[in-house]
C-alpha positions as a LaTeX table, in Angstrom:
\begin{tabular}{lrrr}
\hline
Residue & $x$ (\AA) & $y$ (\AA) & $z$ (\AA) \\
\hline
Met1 & 0.48 & $-3.65$ & $-7.89$ \\
Lys2 & 1.10 & $-1.34$ & $-4.94$ \\
Cys3 & 4.87 & $-1.29$ & $-5.41$ \\
Phe4 & 4.58 & $-0.76$ & $-9.18$ \\
Asn5 & 2.34 & 2.26 & $-8.67$ \\
Arg6 & 4.76 & 3.63 & $-6.10$ \\
Trp7 & 7.59 & 3.78 & $-8.65$ \\
Lys8 & 5.33 & 5.50 & $-11.19$ \\
Trp9 & 4.24 & 7.97 & $-8.54$ \\
Leu10 & 7.82 & 8.89 & $-7.65$ \\
Ala11 & 8.73 & 9.45 & $-11.28$ \\
Ala12 & 5.61 & 11.53 & $-11.85$ \\
Ile13 & 6.32 & 13.77 & $-8.86$ \\
Ala14 & 9.85 & 14.42 & $-10.10$ \\
Ala15 & 8.61 & 15.28 & $-13.59$ \\
Val16 & 5.93 & 17.65 & $-12.30$ \\
Ser17 & 8.48 & 19.40 & $-10.07$ \\
Ala18 & 10.72 & 20.08 & $-13.06$ \\
Val19 & 7.86 & 21.47 & $-15.13$ \\
Leu20 & 6.65 & 23.74 & $-12.33$ \\
Ala21 & 10.13 & 25.09 & $-11.70$ \\
Gly22 & 10.52 & 25.93 & $-15.39$ \\
Cys23 & 7.14 & 27.67 & $-15.50$ \\
Gln24 & 8.14 & 29.85 & $-12.56$ \\
Gly25 & 11.12 & 31.21 & $-14.46$ \\
Gly26 & 13.71 & 29.65 & $-12.16$ \\
Ile27 & 16.40 & 27.15 & $-12.98$ \\
Pro28 & 14.62 & 23.95 & $-14.06$ \\
Ile29 & 14.98 & 21.09 & $-11.59$ \\
Ile30 & 16.47 & 18.04 & $-13.27$ \\
Ser31 & 15.04 & 14.86 & $-11.84$ \\
Arg32 & 17.57 & 12.64 & $-10.09$ \\
Val33 & 15.42 & 9.63 & $-10.79$ \\
Arg34 & 17.18 & 7.12 & $-13.02$ \\
Glu35 & 14.73 & 5.06 & $-15.04$ \\
Val36 & 15.90 & 1.62 & $-16.12$ \\
Glu37 & 14.13 & $-1.09$ & $-18.07$ \\
Gly38 & 13.79 & $-4.43$ & $-16.35$ \\
Tyr39 & 14.96 & $-7.75$ & $-17.72$ \\
Pro40 & 13.88 & $-8.79$ & $-21.23$ \\
Leu41 & 11.15 & $-11.40$ & $-21.37$ \\
Asp42 & 13.42 & $-14.33$ & $-22.20$ \\
Gln43 & 15.52 & $-13.75$ & $-19.06$ \\
Ala44 & 12.43 & $-13.06$ & $-16.97$ \\
Met45 & 10.97 & $-16.33$ & $-18.20$ \\
Ile46 & 13.68 & $-18.28$ & $-16.41$ \\
Val47 & 12.22 & $-17.22$ & $-13.06$ \\
Ala48 & 8.59 & $-17.14$ & $-14.22$ \\
Ala49 & 8.64 & $-20.62$ & $-15.77$ \\
Thr50 & 10.41 & $-22.11$ & $-12.76$ \\
Glu51 & 7.80 & $-20.78$ & $-10.35$ \\
Lys52 & 4.89 & $-21.44$ & $-12.71$ \\
Asn53 & 5.82 & $-25.11$ & $-12.92$ \\
Arg54 & 6.28 & $-25.40$ & $-9.15$ \\
Tyr55 & 2.81 & $-23.96$ & $-8.57$ \\
Glu56 & 1.24 & $-26.24$ & $-11.17$ \\
Asn57 & 2.93 & $-29.28$ & $-9.63$ \\
Ala58 & 1.40 & $-28.34$ & $-6.29$ \\
Tyr59 & $-2.04$ & $-27.09$ & $-7.36$ \\
Thr60 & $-2.60$ & $-28.19$ & $-11.04$ \\
Glu61 & $-3.12$ & $-25.79$ & $-13.96$ \\
Asp62 & $-6.62$ & $-24.94$ & $-12.73$ \\
Phe63 & $-4.97$ & $-22.81$ & $-10.04$ \\
Trp64 & $-4.43$ & $-19.93$ & $-12.48$ \\
Gln65 & $-8.15$ & $-19.31$ & $-12.87$ \\
Val66 & $-8.85$ & $-18.94$ & $-9.15$ \\
Val67 & $-10.26$ & $-15.48$ & $-8.32$ \\
Leu68 & $-8.62$ & $-14.00$ & $-5.24$ \\
Asp69 & $-10.64$ & $-10.90$ & $-4.47$ \\
Glu70 & $-13.82$ & $-8.96$ & $-5.24$ \\
Glu71 & $-12.03$ & $-7.01$ & $-7.97$ \\
Gly72 & $-11.59$ & $-10.21$ & $-9.95$ \\
Thr73 & $-7.84$ & $-10.58$ & $-9.54$ \\
Thr74 & $-6.88$ & $-14.08$ & $-10.64$ \\
Ser75 & $-4.04$ & $-16.18$ & $-9.28$ \\
Arg76 & $-2.32$ & $-15.74$ & $-12.63$ \\
Thr77 & $-2.36$ & $-11.95$ & $-12.39$ \\
Phe78 & $-1.20$ & $-11.99$ & $-8.79$ \\
Phe79 & 1.56 & $-14.49$ & $-9.61$ \\
Leu80 & 2.94 & $-12.40$ & $-12.46$ \\
Lys81 & 2.98 & $-9.28$ & $-10.27$ \\
Gln82 & 4.96 & $-11.17$ & $-7.64$ \\
Val83 & 7.48 & $-12.42$ & $-10.19$ \\
Glu84 & 7.75 & $-8.91$ & $-11.62$ \\
Gln85 & 8.39 & $-7.45$ & $-8.18$ \\
Phe86 & 11.11 & $-10.03$ & $-7.52$ \\
Leu87 & 12.79 & $-9.16$ & $-10.82$ \\
Arg88 & 12.46 & $-5.44$ & $-10.14$ \\
Glu89 & 14.14 & $-5.82$ & $-6.77$ \\
Met90 & 16.94 & $-7.99$ & $-8.16$ \\
Lys91 & 17.62 & $-5.49$ & $-10.94$ \\
Thr92 & 17.57 & $-2.61$ & $-8.47$ \\
Val93 & 20.12 & $-4.32$ & $-6.22$ \\
Ser94 & 22.34 & $-5.01$ & $-9.24$ \\
Leu95 & 22.26 & $-1.28$ & $-9.98$ \\
Met96 & 23.16 & $-0.63$ & $-6.36$ \\
Ala97 & 26.10 & $-3.00$ & $-6.68$ \\
Glu98 & 27.25 & $-1.16$ & $-9.80$ \\
Glu99 & 27.22 & 2.20 & $-8.04$ \\
Gln100 & 28.93 & 0.75 & $-4.95$ \\
Gly101 & 31.61 & $-0.97$ & $-7.01$ \\
Ile102 & 30.59 & $-4.42$ & $-5.76$ \\
Gln103 & 31.48 & $-7.22$ & $-8.16$ \\
Leu104 & 31.73 & $-10.98$ & $-8.18$ \\
Asn105 & 35.28 & $-12.16$ & $-7.65$ \\
Gly106 & 36.94 & $-14.71$ & $-9.89$ \\
Glu107 & 35.88 & $-17.70$ & $-7.82$ \\
Glu108 & 32.27 & $-16.51$ & $-7.58$ \\
Gln109 & 32.08 & $-15.84$ & $-11.32$ \\
Ser110 & 33.57 & $-19.26$ & $-12.05$ \\
Leu111 & 30.89 & $-20.90$ & $-9.90$ \\
Val112 & 28.18 & $-18.89$ & $-11.66$ \\
Asn113 & 29.49 & $-20.09$ & $-15.02$ \\
Gln114 & 29.59 & $-23.73$ & $-13.87$ \\
Leu115 & 26.13 & $-23.42$ & $-12.35$ \\
Ser116 & 24.73 & $-21.85$ & $-15.52$ \\
Gln117 & 26.23 & $-24.57$ & $-17.66$ \\
Glu118 & 24.76 & $-27.32$ & $-15.47$ \\
Tyr119 & 21.33 & $-25.70$ & $-15.42$ \\
Phe120 & 21.26 & $-25.08$ & $-19.17$ \\
Glu121 & 22.47 & $-28.57$ & $-20.06$ \\
Gly122 & 19.75 & $-30.01$ & $-17.83$ \\
Leu123 & 16.98 & $-28.31$ & $-19.79$ \\
Thr124 & 14.97 & $-30.15$ & $-22.39$ \\
Ala125 & 14.48 & $-28.80$ & $-25.90$ \\
Glu126 & 10.89 & $-27.97$ & $-24.88$ \\
Asp127 & 12.15 & $-26.02$ & $-21.85$ \\
Ile128 & 14.51 & $-23.93$ & $-23.98$ \\
Ala129 & 11.89 & $-23.30$ & $-26.66$ \\
Tyr130 & 9.25 & $-22.28$ & $-24.11$ \\
Met131 & 11.53 & $-19.80$ & $-22.35$ \\
Gly132 & 13.35 & $-18.72$ & $-25.49$ \\
Ile133 & 16.68 & $-18.55$ & $-23.67$ \\
Thr134 & 20.39 & $-19.01$ & $-24.32$ \\
Leu135 & 23.22 & $-19.95$ & $-21.99$ \\
Glu136 & 24.12 & $-16.26$ & $-21.77$ \\
Asp137 & 20.62 & $-15.47$ & $-20.44$ \\
Val138 & 21.07 & $-18.04$ & $-17.69$ \\
Gln139 & 24.49 & $-16.58$ & $-16.82$ \\
Thr140 & 22.95 & $-13.12$ & $-16.56$ \\
Met141 & 20.21 & $-14.22$ & $-14.18$ \\
Tyr142 & 22.43 & $-16.36$ & $-11.98$ \\
Gly143 & 25.07 & $-13.63$ & $-11.98$ \\
Asp144 & 22.63 & $-10.94$ & $-10.87$ \\
Tyr145 & 21.09 & $-13.22$ & $-8.26$ \\
Cys146 & 24.50 & $-14.02$ & $-6.80$ \\
Leu147 & 25.53 & $-10.35$ & $-6.97$ \\
Ala148 & 22.34 & $-9.28$ & $-5.17$ \\
Ser149 & 23.06 & $-11.69$ & $-2.33$ \\
Lys150 & 26.65 & $-10.45$ & $-2.08$ \\
Thr151 & 25.50 & $-6.82$ & $-2.10$ \\
Val152 & 23.14 & $-7.39$ & 0.81 \\
Thr153 & 25.97 & $-8.95$ & 2.80 \\
Glu154 & 28.47 & $-6.21$ & 1.92 \\
Leu155 & 26.14 & $-3.33$ & 2.75 \\
Thr156 & 25.00 & $-4.78$ & 6.07 \\
Lys157 & 28.34 & $-6.12$ & 7.34 \\
Asp158 & 28.72 & $-3.24$ & 9.80 \\
Ala159 & 25.13 & $-3.41$ & 11.08 \\
Asp160 & 24.40 & $-4.81$ & 14.52 \\
Leu161 & 22.98 & $-8.22$ & 13.65 \\
Glu162 & 23.78 & $-9.98$ & 16.92 \\
Val163 & 20.99 & $-12.00$ & 18.54 \\
Ser164 & 21.34 & $-13.24$ & 22.11 \\
Asp165 & 20.53 & $-16.80$ & 23.17 \\
Ser166 & 17.83 & $-15.40$ & 25.43 \\
Glu167 & 16.19 & $-13.57$ & 22.53 \\
Ala168 & 16.30 & $-16.67$ & 20.33 \\
Lys169 & 15.44 & $-19.22$ & 23.03 \\
Val170 & 13.03 & $-22.00$ & 22.06 \\
Ile171 & 11.31 & $-24.28$ & 24.56 \\
Asp172 & 9.35 & $-27.53$ & 24.22 \\
Leu173 & 5.91 & $-27.75$ & 25.78 \\
Gln174 & 2.85 & $-29.91$ & 26.14 \\
Gln175 & $-0.47$ & $-28.11$ & 26.37 \\
Ile176 & $-4.04$ & $-28.64$ & 27.42 \\
Glu177 & $-6.53$ & $-26.27$ & 25.86 \\
Val178 & $-10.12$ & $-25.92$ & 27.09 \\
Trp179 & $-12.90$ & $-23.40$ & 26.63 \\
Asp180 & $-14.08$ & $-22.65$ & 30.16 \\
Glu181 & $-12.36$ & $-21.86$ & 33.44 \\
Glu182 & $-14.24$ & $-24.45$ & 35.51 \\
Thr183 & $-13.05$ & $-27.29$ & 33.28 \\
Ala184 & $-9.56$ & $-25.83$ & 33.28 \\
Asn185 & $-9.40$ & $-25.87$ & 37.09 \\
Ser186 & $-10.68$ & $-29.45$ & 37.22 \\
Val187 & $-8.10$ & $-30.60$ & 34.68 \\
Leu188 & $-5.33$ & $-28.71$ & 36.48 \\
Ala189 & $-6.17$ & $-30.65$ & 39.65 \\
Leu190 & $-5.76$ & $-33.91$ & 37.73 \\
Thr191 & $-2.30$ & $-32.87$ & 36.48 \\
Gln192 & $-1.16$ & $-32.21$ & 40.03 \\
Glu193 & $-2.01$ & $-35.66$ & 41.33 \\
Glu194 & 0.94 & $-37.87$ & 42.15 \\
Gly195 & 2.13 & $-39.81$ & 39.09 \\
Ala196 & $-0.15$ & $-37.84$ & 36.76 \\
Asp197 & 0.50 & $-38.42$ & 33.06 \\
Phe198 & 0.17 & $-34.95$ & 31.55 \\
Ala199 & 0.16 & $-36.15$ & 27.94 \\
Arg200 & $-2.58$ & $-38.70$ & 28.65 \\
Ile201 & $-4.71$ & $-36.08$ & 30.41 \\
Ala202 & $-4.16$ & $-33.68$ & 27.54 \\
Gly203 & $-5.24$ & $-36.34$ & 25.05 \\
Glu204 & $-8.46$ & $-36.86$ & 27.02 \\
Tyr205 & $-9.44$ & $-33.30$ & 27.84 \\
Ser206 & $-7.77$ & $-30.87$ & 25.42 \\
Val207 & $-10.00$ & $-29.52$ & 22.65 \\
Asn208 & $-6.88$ & $-29.09$ & 20.54 \\
Pro209 & $-5.40$ & $-32.44$ & 19.43 \\
Glu210 & $-1.99$ & $-30.79$ & 18.93 \\
Ile211 & $-0.45$ & $-31.45$ & 22.34 \\
Glu212 & 3.26 & $-31.09$ & 21.59 \\
Trp213 & 4.32 & $-27.49$ & 21.06 \\
Gln214 & 7.52 & $-25.58$ & 20.42 \\
Leu215 & 7.52 & $-21.94$ & 21.46 \\
Ala216 & 9.85 & $-19.02$ & 20.72 \\
Arg217 & 9.68 & $-15.44$ & 21.92 \\
Gly218 & 7.05 & $-13.37$ & 20.14 \\
Glu219 & 4.96 & $-16.34$ & 18.97 \\
Ala220 & 2.21 & $-16.22$ & 21.63 \\
Asp221 & 0.40 & $-13.48$ & 23.52 \\
Ala222 & 2.12 & $-12.01$ & 26.57 \\
Ala223 & 0.21 & $-13.98$ & 29.24 \\
Leu224 & 0.92 & $-17.34$ & 27.62 \\
Glu225 & 4.50 & $-16.53$ & 26.67 \\
Asn226 & 5.46 & $-15.18$ & 30.09 \\
Ala227 & 3.98 & $-18.19$ & 31.86 \\
Ala228 & 5.67 & $-20.65$ & 29.52 \\
Phe229 & 9.14 & $-19.11$ & 29.74 \\
Ala230 & 8.92 & $-18.92$ & 33.53 \\
Leu231 & 8.72 & $-22.73$ & 33.73 \\
Gln232 & 11.65 & $-25.05$ & 34.18 \\
Thr233 & 11.82 & $-28.53$ & 32.68 \\
Gly234 & 9.13 & $-30.76$ & 34.21 \\
Glu235 & 7.08 & $-27.93$ & 35.74 \\
Val236 & 3.36 & $-27.44$ & 35.07 \\
Ser237 & 1.73 & $-24.02$ & 34.93 \\
Gly238 & $-1.47$ & $-22.88$ & 36.52 \\
Val239 & $-4.49$ & $-22.01$ & 34.41 \\
Ile240 & $-3.60$ & $-19.35$ & 31.81 \\
Gln241 & $-6.32$ & $-17.39$ & 30.06 \\
Ser242 & $-5.56$ & $-16.19$ & 26.54 \\
Gly243 & $-8.53$ & $-14.52$ & 24.94 \\
Gln244 & $-11.49$ & $-16.87$ & 25.33 \\
Val245 & $-9.31$ & $-19.96$ & 25.76 \\
Phe246 & $-7.79$ & $-21.47$ & 28.90 \\
Tyr247 & $-4.45$ & $-23.26$ & 28.86 \\
Ile248 & $-2.42$ & $-25.51$ & 31.13 \\
Ile249 & 1.12 & $-26.12$ & 29.93 \\
Lys250 & 3.96 & $-28.38$ & 30.94 \\
Cys251 & 7.56 & $-27.55$ & 30.11 \\
Ile252 & 9.27 & $-30.57$ & 28.54 \\
Asn253 & 12.54 & $-28.79$ & 27.76 \\
Asp254 & 13.29 & $-25.26$ & 28.95 \\
Tyr255 & 16.09 & $-24.84$ & 26.38 \\
Asn256 & 15.98 & $-26.65$ & 23.04 \\
Glu257 & 19.55 & $-26.08$ & 21.90 \\
Glu258 & 19.12 & $-27.08$ & 18.25 \\
Ala259 & 15.86 & $-25.20$ & 17.76 \\
Thr260 & 17.36 & $-22.15$ & 19.51 \\
Arg261 & 20.34 & $-22.22$ & 17.16 \\
Glu262 & 18.03 & $-22.35$ & 14.14 \\
Arg263 & 15.87 & $-19.58$ & 15.54 \\
Lys264 & 18.95 & $-17.46$ & 16.15 \\
Gly265 & 19.91 & $-17.82$ & 12.50 \\
Glu266 & 16.41 & $-16.82$ & 11.43 \\
Leu267 & 16.44 & $-13.71$ & 13.64 \\
Glu268 & 19.89 & $-12.70$ & 12.43 \\
Leu269 & 18.69 & $-13.04$ & 8.84 \\
Leu270 & 15.61 & $-10.96$ & 9.67 \\
Lys271 & 17.77 & $-8.22$ & 11.18 \\
Lys272 & 19.97 & $-8.32$ & 8.10 \\
Glu273 & 16.96 & $-7.96$ & 5.82 \\
Gln274 & 15.56 & $-5.09$ & 7.88 \\
Ala275 & 18.89 & $-3.26$ & 7.85 \\
Phe276 & 19.19 & $-3.69$ & 4.11 \\
Gln277 & 15.58 & $-2.64$ & 3.50 \\
Val278 & 16.37 & 0.84 & 4.80 \\
Ile279 & 19.26 & 1.14 & 2.34 \\
Tyr280 & 17.21 & $-0.35$ & $-0.48$ \\
Asp281 & 14.19 & 1.91 & $-0.03$ \\
Glu282 & 16.33 & 5.05 & $-0.19$ \\
Phe283 & 18.15 & 3.85 & $-3.30$ \\
Ala284 & 14.99 & 2.67 & $-5.05$ \\
Gln285 & 13.43 & 6.13 & $-4.82$ \\
Asp286 & 16.02 & 7.38 & $-7.30$ \\
His287 & 16.33 & 4.23 & $-9.41$ \\
Val288 & 13.08 & 3.16 & $-11.04$ \\
Val289 & 13.05 & $-0.24$ & $-12.73$ \\
Ser290 & 10.02 & $-0.64$ & $-14.95$ \\
Phe291 & 8.36 & $-3.28$ & $-17.10$ \\
Gly292 & 5.91 & $-2.51$ & $-19.86$ \\
Glu293 & 2.21 & $-2.92$ & $-19.17$ \\
Asp294 & 2.03 & $-5.68$ & $-21.80$ \\
Phe295 & 5.32 & $-7.26$ & $-20.71$ \\
Trp296 & 3.81 & $-10.64$ & $-19.83$ \\
Asp297 & 1.61 & $-10.91$ & $-22.92$ \\
Gly298 & 4.21 & $-13.19$ & $-24.44$ \\
Met299 & 3.99 & $-15.73$ & $-21.63$ \\
Asp300 & 1.90 & $-18.76$ & $-22.48$ \\
Phe301 & 0.18 & $-20.43$ & $-19.52$ \\
Ser302 & $-0.94$ & $-23.43$ & $-21.52$ \\
Asp303 & 1.01 & $-26.67$ & $-21.31$ \\
Gly304 & 4.03 & $-25.99$ & $-23.49$ \\
Gly305 & 6.01 & $-29.00$ & $-22.35$ \\
Cys306 & 8.25 & $-26.92$ & $-20.10$ \\
Thr307 & 8.90 & $-28.71$ & $-16.81$ \\
Thr308 & 11.95 & $-27.00$ & $-15.29$ \\
Thr309 & 11.66 & $-26.23$ & $-11.56$ \\
Asn310 & 15.21 & $-26.27$ & $-10.21$ \\
Phe311 & 16.62 & $-22.80$ & $-10.94$ \\
Phe312 & 16.79 & $-21.78$ & $-7.28$ \\
Glu313 & 17.42 & $-25.27$ & $-5.91$ \\
Leu314 & 20.52 & $-25.64$ & $-8.07$ \\
Tyr315 & 21.74 & $-22.21$ & $-7.02$ \\
Arg316 & 21.64 & $-23.21$ & $-3.36$ \\
Glu317 & 23.79 & $-26.23$ & $-4.13$ \\
Tyr318 & 26.53 & $-23.96$ & $-5.47$ \\
Phe319 & 25.97 & $-21.09$ & $-3.02$ \\
Pro320 & 24.61 & $-22.57$ & 0.23 \\
Glu321 & 23.35 & $-20.02$ & 2.72 \\
\hline
\end{tabular}
């Protein structure tokens, strides 16, 4: 809802500026905003039906009637706004690709065609009838999705996306969590006894049954994080206060290589997304993708026999990240 209003607001400001300039007798200002219609309903249904069925498989059809806020927003309304925003962003990036001259190469287009064929042939007659789609609709959506991913990569390839091992470092811990300092000091004394079994003590005294813990930078408050990352494998901390809770932690592994590698990939992806967001926001101000207010009226939330859920899963098989 917020993003949709933002696009309308930008278009309205541009239109008002043009009118005011004309009224003042000057040269009328022609809005640079390019307004584009979003995907037609049949193509949009490919994404909407996929996600609708995934939600229903997880939460049952009753999920759509759940009220989320005091204004009476239902899960159905919120869901459709999220799908619409996804489609708006994908369409916007495809426009960006067009202006930047970014296209799928022959190999990529061939994979999109194979992928589309496999997806379409895997649909039931009920799936096709519910979505109202053709093979060409599937090719359009897979093509734009692939092109959007390629555009993000192309436009961020010169950005500094490097993440150091130190920044991505993940460590393995065991923790004892208690609610008062006196108990914390008593338990700390037990952990320092010769031959003390930290995990056993944690199981007996910790108010939190989750004893094993993996920690990365930025995932805990400063006091807890600094104490944890100062430990070497096998070392036990002193009492650490974090808010109203007191912790004692033991470092099991001061460098989890596999988890650090995964975390590094996540941080690099985050940097990539942040770098692209700056480019996207500037472009989107002048390229408004809109859907009609009654756009989703044609979507039936009753059980229409449509069961497809693998649109994105199948894509990742052909285009692994």
